[in-house]
CSV table of C-alpha atoms and ligand atoms in Angstrom, one decimal:
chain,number,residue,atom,x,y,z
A,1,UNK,CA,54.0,71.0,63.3
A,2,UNK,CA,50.4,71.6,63.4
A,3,UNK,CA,48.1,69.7,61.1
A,4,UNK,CA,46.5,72.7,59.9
A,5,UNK,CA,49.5,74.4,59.0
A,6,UNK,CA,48.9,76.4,55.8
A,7,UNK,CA,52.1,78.6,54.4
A,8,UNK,CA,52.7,81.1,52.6
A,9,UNK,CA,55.8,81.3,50.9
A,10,UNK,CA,56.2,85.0,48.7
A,11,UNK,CA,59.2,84.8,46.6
A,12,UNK,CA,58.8,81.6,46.2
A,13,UNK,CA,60.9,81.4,42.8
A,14,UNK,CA,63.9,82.8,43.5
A,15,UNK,CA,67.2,81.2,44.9
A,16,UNK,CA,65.9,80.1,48.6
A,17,UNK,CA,62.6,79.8,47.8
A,18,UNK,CA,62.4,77.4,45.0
A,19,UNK,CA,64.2,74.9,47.4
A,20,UNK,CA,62.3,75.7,50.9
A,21,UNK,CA,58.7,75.2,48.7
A,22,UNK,CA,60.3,71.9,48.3
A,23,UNK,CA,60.9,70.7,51.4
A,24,UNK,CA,58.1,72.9,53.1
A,25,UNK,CA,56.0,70.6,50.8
A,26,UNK,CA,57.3,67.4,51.7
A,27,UNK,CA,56.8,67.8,55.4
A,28,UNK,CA,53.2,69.8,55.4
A,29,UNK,CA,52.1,68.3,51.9
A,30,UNK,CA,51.8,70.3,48.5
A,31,UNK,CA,48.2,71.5,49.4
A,32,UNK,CA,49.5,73.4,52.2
A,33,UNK,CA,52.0,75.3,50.8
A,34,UNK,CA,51.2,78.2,48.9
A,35,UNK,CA,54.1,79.5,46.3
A,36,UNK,CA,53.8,83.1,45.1
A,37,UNK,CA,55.9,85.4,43.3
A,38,UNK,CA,55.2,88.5,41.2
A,39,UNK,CA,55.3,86.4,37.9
A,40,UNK,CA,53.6,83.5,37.0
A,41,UNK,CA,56.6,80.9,36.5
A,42,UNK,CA,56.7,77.0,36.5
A,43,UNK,CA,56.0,76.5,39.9
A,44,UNK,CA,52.7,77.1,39.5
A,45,UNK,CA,52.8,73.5,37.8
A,46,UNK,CA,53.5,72.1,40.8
A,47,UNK,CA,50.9,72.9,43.4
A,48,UNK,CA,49.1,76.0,44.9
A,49,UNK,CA,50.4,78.8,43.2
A,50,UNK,CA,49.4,83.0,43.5
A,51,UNK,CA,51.0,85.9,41.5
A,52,UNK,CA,51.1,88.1,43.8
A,53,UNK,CA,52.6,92.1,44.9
A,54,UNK,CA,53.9,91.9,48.4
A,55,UNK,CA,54.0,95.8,48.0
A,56,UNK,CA,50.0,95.3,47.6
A,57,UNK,CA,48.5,95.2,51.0
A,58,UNK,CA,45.1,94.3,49.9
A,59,UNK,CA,46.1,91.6,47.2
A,60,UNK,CA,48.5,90.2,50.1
A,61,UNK,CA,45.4,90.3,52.1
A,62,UNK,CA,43.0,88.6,50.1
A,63,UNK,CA,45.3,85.8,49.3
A,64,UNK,CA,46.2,85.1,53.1
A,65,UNK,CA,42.3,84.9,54.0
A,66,UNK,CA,41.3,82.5,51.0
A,67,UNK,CA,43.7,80.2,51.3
A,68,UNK,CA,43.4,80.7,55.4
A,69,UNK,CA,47.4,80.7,55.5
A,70,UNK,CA,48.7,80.7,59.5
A,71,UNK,CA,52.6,81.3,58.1
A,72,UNK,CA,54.5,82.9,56.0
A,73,UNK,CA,57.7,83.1,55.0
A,74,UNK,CA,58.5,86.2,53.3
A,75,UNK,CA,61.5,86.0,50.8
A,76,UNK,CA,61.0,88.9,48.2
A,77,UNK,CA,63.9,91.4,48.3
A,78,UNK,CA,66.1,93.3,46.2
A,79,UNK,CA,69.3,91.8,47.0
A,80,UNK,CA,72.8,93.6,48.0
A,81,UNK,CA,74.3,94.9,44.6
A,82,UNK,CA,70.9,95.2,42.4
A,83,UNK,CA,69.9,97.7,45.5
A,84,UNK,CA,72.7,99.7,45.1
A,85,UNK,CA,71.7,100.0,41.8
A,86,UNK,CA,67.5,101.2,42.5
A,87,UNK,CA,68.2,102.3,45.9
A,88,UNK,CA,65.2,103.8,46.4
A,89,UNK,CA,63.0,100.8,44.6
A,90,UNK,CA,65.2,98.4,47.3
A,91,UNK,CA,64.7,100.2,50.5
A,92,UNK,CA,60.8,101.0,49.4
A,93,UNK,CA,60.3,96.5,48.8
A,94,UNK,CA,62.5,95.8,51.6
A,95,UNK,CA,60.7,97.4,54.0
A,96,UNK,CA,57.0,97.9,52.8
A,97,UNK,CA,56.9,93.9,52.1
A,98,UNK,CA,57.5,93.3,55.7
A,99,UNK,CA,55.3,95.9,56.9
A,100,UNK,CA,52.2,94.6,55.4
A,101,UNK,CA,53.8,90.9,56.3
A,102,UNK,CA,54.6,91.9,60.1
A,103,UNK,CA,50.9,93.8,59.7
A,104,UNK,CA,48.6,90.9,59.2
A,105,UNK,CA,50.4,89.1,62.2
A,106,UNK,CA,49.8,92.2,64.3
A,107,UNK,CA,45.9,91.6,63.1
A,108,UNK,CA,46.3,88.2,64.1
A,109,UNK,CA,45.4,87.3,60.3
A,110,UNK,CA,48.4,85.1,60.9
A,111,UNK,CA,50.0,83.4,63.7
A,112,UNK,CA,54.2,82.8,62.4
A,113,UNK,CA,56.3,85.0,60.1
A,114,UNK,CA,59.9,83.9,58.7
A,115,UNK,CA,61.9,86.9,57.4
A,116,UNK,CA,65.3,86.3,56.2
A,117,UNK,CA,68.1,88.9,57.3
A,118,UNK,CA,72.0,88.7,56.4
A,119,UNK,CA,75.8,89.0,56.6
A,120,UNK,CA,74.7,92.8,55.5
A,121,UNK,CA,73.6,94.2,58.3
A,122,UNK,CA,77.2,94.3,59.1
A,123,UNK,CA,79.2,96.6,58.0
A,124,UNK,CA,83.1,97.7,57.9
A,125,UNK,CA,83.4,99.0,62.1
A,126,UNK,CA,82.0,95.4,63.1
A,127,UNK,CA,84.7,92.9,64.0
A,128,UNK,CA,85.2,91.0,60.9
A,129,UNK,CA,86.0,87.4,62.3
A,130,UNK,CA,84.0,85.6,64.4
A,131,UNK,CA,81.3,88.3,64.4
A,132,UNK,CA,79.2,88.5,67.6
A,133,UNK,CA,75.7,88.3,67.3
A,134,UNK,CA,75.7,91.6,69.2
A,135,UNK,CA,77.8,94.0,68.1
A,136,UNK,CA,78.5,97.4,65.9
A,137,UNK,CA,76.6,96.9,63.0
A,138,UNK,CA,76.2,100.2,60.9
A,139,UNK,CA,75.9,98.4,57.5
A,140,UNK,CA,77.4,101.0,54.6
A,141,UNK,CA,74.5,99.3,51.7
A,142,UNK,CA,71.1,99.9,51.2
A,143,UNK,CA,70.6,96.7,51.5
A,144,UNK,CA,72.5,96.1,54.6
A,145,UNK,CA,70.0,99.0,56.0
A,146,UNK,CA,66.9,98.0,54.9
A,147,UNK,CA,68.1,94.3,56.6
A,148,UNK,CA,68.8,96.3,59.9
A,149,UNK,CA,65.8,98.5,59.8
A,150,UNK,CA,63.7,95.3,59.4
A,151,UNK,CA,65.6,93.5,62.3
A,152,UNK,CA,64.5,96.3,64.6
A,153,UNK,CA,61.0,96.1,63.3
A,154,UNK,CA,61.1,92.7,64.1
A,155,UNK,CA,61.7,92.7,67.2
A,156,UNK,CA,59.3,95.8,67.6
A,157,UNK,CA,56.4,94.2,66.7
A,158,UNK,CA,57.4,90.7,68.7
A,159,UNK,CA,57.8,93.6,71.8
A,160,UNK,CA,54.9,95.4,71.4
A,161,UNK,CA,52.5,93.2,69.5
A,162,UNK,CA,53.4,89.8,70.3
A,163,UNK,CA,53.9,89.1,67.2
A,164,UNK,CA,55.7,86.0,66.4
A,165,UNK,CA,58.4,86.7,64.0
A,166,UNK,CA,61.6,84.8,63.4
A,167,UNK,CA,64.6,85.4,61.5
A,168,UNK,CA,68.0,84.2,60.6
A,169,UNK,CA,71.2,86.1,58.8
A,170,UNK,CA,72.0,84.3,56.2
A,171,UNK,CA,75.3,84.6,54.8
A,172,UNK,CA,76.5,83.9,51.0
A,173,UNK,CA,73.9,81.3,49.8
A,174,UNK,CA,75.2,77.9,47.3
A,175,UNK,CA,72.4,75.8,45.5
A,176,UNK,CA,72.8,73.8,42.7
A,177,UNK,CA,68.6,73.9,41.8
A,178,UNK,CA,67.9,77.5,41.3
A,179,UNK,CA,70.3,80.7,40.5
A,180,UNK,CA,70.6,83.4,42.5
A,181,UNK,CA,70.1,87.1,41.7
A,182,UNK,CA,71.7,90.4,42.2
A,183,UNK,CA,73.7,89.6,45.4
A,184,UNK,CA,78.0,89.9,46.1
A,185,UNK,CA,77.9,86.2,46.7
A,186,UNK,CA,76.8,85.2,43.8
A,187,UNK,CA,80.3,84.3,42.4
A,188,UNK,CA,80.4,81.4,44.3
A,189,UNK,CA,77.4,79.6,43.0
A,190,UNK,CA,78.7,80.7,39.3
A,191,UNK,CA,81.8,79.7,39.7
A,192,UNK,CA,80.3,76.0,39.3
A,193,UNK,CA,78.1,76.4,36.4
A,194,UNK,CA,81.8,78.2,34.4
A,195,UNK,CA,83.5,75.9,36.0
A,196,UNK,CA,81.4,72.5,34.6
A,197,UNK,CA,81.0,74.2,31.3
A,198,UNK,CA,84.0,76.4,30.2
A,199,UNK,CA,86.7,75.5,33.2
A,200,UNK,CA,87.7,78.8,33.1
A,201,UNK,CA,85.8,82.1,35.4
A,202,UNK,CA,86.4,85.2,35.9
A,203,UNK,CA,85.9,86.1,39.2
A,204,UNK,CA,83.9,89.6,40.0
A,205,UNK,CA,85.7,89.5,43.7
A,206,UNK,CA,89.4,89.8,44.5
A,207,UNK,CA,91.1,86.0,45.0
A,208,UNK,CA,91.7,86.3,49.1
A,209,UNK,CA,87.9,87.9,49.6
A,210,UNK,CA,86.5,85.7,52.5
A,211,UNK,CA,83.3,85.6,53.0
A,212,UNK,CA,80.9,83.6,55.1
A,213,UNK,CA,78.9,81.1,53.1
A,214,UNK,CA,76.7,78.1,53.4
A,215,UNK,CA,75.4,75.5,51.5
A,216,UNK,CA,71.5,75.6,50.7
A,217,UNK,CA,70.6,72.2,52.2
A,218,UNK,CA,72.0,73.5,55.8
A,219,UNK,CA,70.3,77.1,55.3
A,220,UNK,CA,67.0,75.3,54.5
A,221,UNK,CA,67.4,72.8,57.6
A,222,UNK,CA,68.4,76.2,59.6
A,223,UNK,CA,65.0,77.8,58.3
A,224,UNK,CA,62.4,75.2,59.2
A,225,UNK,CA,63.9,74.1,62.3
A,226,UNK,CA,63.9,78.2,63.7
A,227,UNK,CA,60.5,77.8,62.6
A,228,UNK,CA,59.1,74.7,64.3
A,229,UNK,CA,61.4,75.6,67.7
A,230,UNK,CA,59.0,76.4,70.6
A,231,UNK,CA,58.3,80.1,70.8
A,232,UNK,CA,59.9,80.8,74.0
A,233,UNK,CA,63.4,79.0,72.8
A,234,UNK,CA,63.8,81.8,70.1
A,235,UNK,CA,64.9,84.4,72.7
A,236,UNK,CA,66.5,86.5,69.5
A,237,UNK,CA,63.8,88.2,68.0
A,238,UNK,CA,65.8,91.0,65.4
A,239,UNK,CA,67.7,88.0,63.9
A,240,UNK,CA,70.2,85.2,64.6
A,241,UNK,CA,73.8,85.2,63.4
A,242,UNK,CA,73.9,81.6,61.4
A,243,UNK,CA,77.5,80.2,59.9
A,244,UNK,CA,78.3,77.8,58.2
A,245,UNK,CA,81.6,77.7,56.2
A,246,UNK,CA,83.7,80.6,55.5
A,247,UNK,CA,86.2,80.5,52.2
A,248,UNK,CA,87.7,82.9,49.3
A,249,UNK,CA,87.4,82.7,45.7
A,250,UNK,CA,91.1,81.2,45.5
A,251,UNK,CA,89.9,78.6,48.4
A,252,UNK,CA,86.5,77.7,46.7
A,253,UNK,CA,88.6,77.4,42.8
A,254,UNK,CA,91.4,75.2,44.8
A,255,UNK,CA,88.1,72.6,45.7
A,256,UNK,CA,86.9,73.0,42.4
A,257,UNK,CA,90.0,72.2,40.7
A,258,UNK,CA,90.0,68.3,42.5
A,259,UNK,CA,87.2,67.6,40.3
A,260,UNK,CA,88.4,69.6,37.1
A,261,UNK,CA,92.3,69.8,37.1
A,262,UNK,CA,92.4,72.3,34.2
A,263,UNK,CA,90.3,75.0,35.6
A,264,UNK,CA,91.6,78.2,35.7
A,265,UNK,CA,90.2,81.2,37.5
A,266,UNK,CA,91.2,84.9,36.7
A,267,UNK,CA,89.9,88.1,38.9
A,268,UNK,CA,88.4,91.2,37.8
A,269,UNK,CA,87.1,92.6,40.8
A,270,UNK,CA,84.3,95.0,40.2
A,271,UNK,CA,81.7,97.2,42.4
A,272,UNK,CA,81.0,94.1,44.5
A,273,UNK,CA,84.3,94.5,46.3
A,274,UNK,CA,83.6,97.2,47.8
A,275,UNK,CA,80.4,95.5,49.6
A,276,UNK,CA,81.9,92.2,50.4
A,277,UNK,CA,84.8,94.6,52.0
A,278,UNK,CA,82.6,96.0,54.4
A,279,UNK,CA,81.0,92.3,55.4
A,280,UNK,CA,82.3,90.3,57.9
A,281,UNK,CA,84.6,86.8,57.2
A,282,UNK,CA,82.8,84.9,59.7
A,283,UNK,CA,80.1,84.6,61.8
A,284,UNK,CA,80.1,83.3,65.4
A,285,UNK,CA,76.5,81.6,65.6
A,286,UNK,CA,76.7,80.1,69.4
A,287,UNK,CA,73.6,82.1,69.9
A,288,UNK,CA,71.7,79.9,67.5
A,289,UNK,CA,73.2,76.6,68.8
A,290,UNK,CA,72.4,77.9,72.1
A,291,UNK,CA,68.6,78.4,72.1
A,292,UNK,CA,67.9,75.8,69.7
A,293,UNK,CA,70.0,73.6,68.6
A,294,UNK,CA,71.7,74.6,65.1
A,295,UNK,CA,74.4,72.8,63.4
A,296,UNK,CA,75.9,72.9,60.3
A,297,UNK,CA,76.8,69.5,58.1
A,298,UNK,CA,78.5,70.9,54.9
A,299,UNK,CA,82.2,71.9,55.2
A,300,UNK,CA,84.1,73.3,51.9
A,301,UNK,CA,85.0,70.0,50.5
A,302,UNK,CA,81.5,68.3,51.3
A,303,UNK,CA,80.0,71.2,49.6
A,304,UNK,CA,81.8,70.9,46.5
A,305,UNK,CA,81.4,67.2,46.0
A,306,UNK,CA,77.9,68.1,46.2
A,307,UNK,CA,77.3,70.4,44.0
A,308,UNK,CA,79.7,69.4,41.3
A,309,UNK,CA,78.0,65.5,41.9
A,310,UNK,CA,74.6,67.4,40.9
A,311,UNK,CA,75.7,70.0,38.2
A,312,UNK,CA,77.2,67.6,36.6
A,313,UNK,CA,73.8,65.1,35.9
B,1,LIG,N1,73.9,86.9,49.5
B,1,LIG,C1,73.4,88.2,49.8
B,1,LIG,C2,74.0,89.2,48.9
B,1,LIG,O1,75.1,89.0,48.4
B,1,LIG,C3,73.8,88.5,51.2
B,1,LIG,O2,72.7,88.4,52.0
B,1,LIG,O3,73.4,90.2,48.7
């Protein structure tokens, strides 16, 4: 960590980064961590705040120079099924967001980028378990191809630029602080809010869909610890495979039910299926744990204590 650290965090209110501004901010201080989103929200309560259009070049521009930000961390997307539903809108902010991202590195405005990739950029000819880090990928979603375009970009620009960009694929994301949005994962953070509330949920994926998943707290650590690794141990520069836990619907309602005997979970699978079909079920990450170190600490049951310990206050 460099004391002049400043960062830049755009998306900062939706599922990752309402947590990361967190912890960014207890490590580098509130002052040096910029939140930004499209919409003014509540955040902007709590420290340096910017609406702001990654789309907008300029805007993106002007906000990097005032607040002389060396980092950012660039979260906006359109997630897996709300970009099957604008696919043109999702490949246009997927992609144009981390152009003008990966651009202001090239310009050495900034020095570090952090763009998220994920389980998507797999699709239904990779090997489903234990998924290499390199392997067939042809993703079958425009989200999975936006993620996969970006990954080549990535490593593009790192190639031809020397541009510092790093990246993890995260699979299913679980948080009890914020709610996520438009993804095929989502069940599995709902399924806890129901749960709590109505002990009953109906489950938009079939009962034995397995999917690779991790708990917030460990994709958080995963994030800031790619981040402050020396450049030369992050030798993947598309993205790294990350895992952490890997469970069904039926699995995830068995832990659920220790703490609420009388919940019952029903299935109605939907057009989410079909994408969490074509995903893998795990995810080997030795890469990762390889070249710098990474290490889950939340199994299944730890998980669910967890969250159900903090949904519940
Ligand atoms: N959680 C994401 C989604 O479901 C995967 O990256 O879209």
């Amino acid at each position: 960590m460099h004391t002049k650290d400043k960062i830049l965090v755009i998306g900062s209110s939706g599922q990752i980064g309402t947590e990361l501004v967190h912890k960014l901010r207890d490590i580098y201080g509130v002052d040096n961590v910029i939140a930004s989103d499209i919409k003014n929200t509540n955040q902007a309560k709590e420290g340096p705040f910017e609406v702001a259009n990654v789309m907008d070049a300029h805007q993106l521009g002007e906000v990097v120079t005032r607040h002389n930000v060396n980092q950012v961390y660039l979260l906006a997307a359109l997630l897996s099924a709300t970009a099957e539903k604008m696919p043109k809108l999702g490949w246009e902010l997927n992609m144009q967001g981390l152009f003008n991202v990966l651009d202001l590195a090239k310009e050495k405005i900034i020095e570090r980028i952090y763009w998220p990739s994920s389980i998507a950029v797999f699709g239904p000819n990779t090997p489903k378990n234990n998924t290499p880090q390199f392997t067939v990928m042809e993703p079958s979603t425009v989200y999975g191809i936006s993620k996969q375009a970006g990954e080549r970009w990535c490593e593009y620009y790192f190639h031809k630029y020397n541009v510092d960009v790093r990246s993890l694929r995260y699979p299913g994301l679980i948080g009890w602080q914020s709610a996520p949005g438009g993804g095929t994962t989502d069940y599995a953070v709902h399924i806890f809010h129901e749960a709590i509330k109505n002990k009953t949920y109906e489950c938009f994926l079939s009962e034995n869909t397995t999917l690779p998943m991790m708990y917030m707290p460990d994709a958080i650590k995963a994030t800031i610890e790619i981040m402050q690794a020396d450049a030369d141990k992050v030798k993947v520069r598309s993205s790294y495979n990350l895992a952490g836990i890997s469970f069904s619907p039926k699995e995830i309602a068995e832990e659920i039910k220790k703490h609420i005997p009388d919940f019952s979970i029903s299935y109605k699978p939907d057009s989410r299926q079909q994408i969490a079909d074509s995903w893998p079920q795990s995810i080997d990450a030795s890469e990762a744990s390889k070249d710098w170190g990474w290490k889950p600490e939340y199994d299944l049951k730890r998980m669910t204590d967890d969250m159900m310990k903090n949904l519940k206050q």
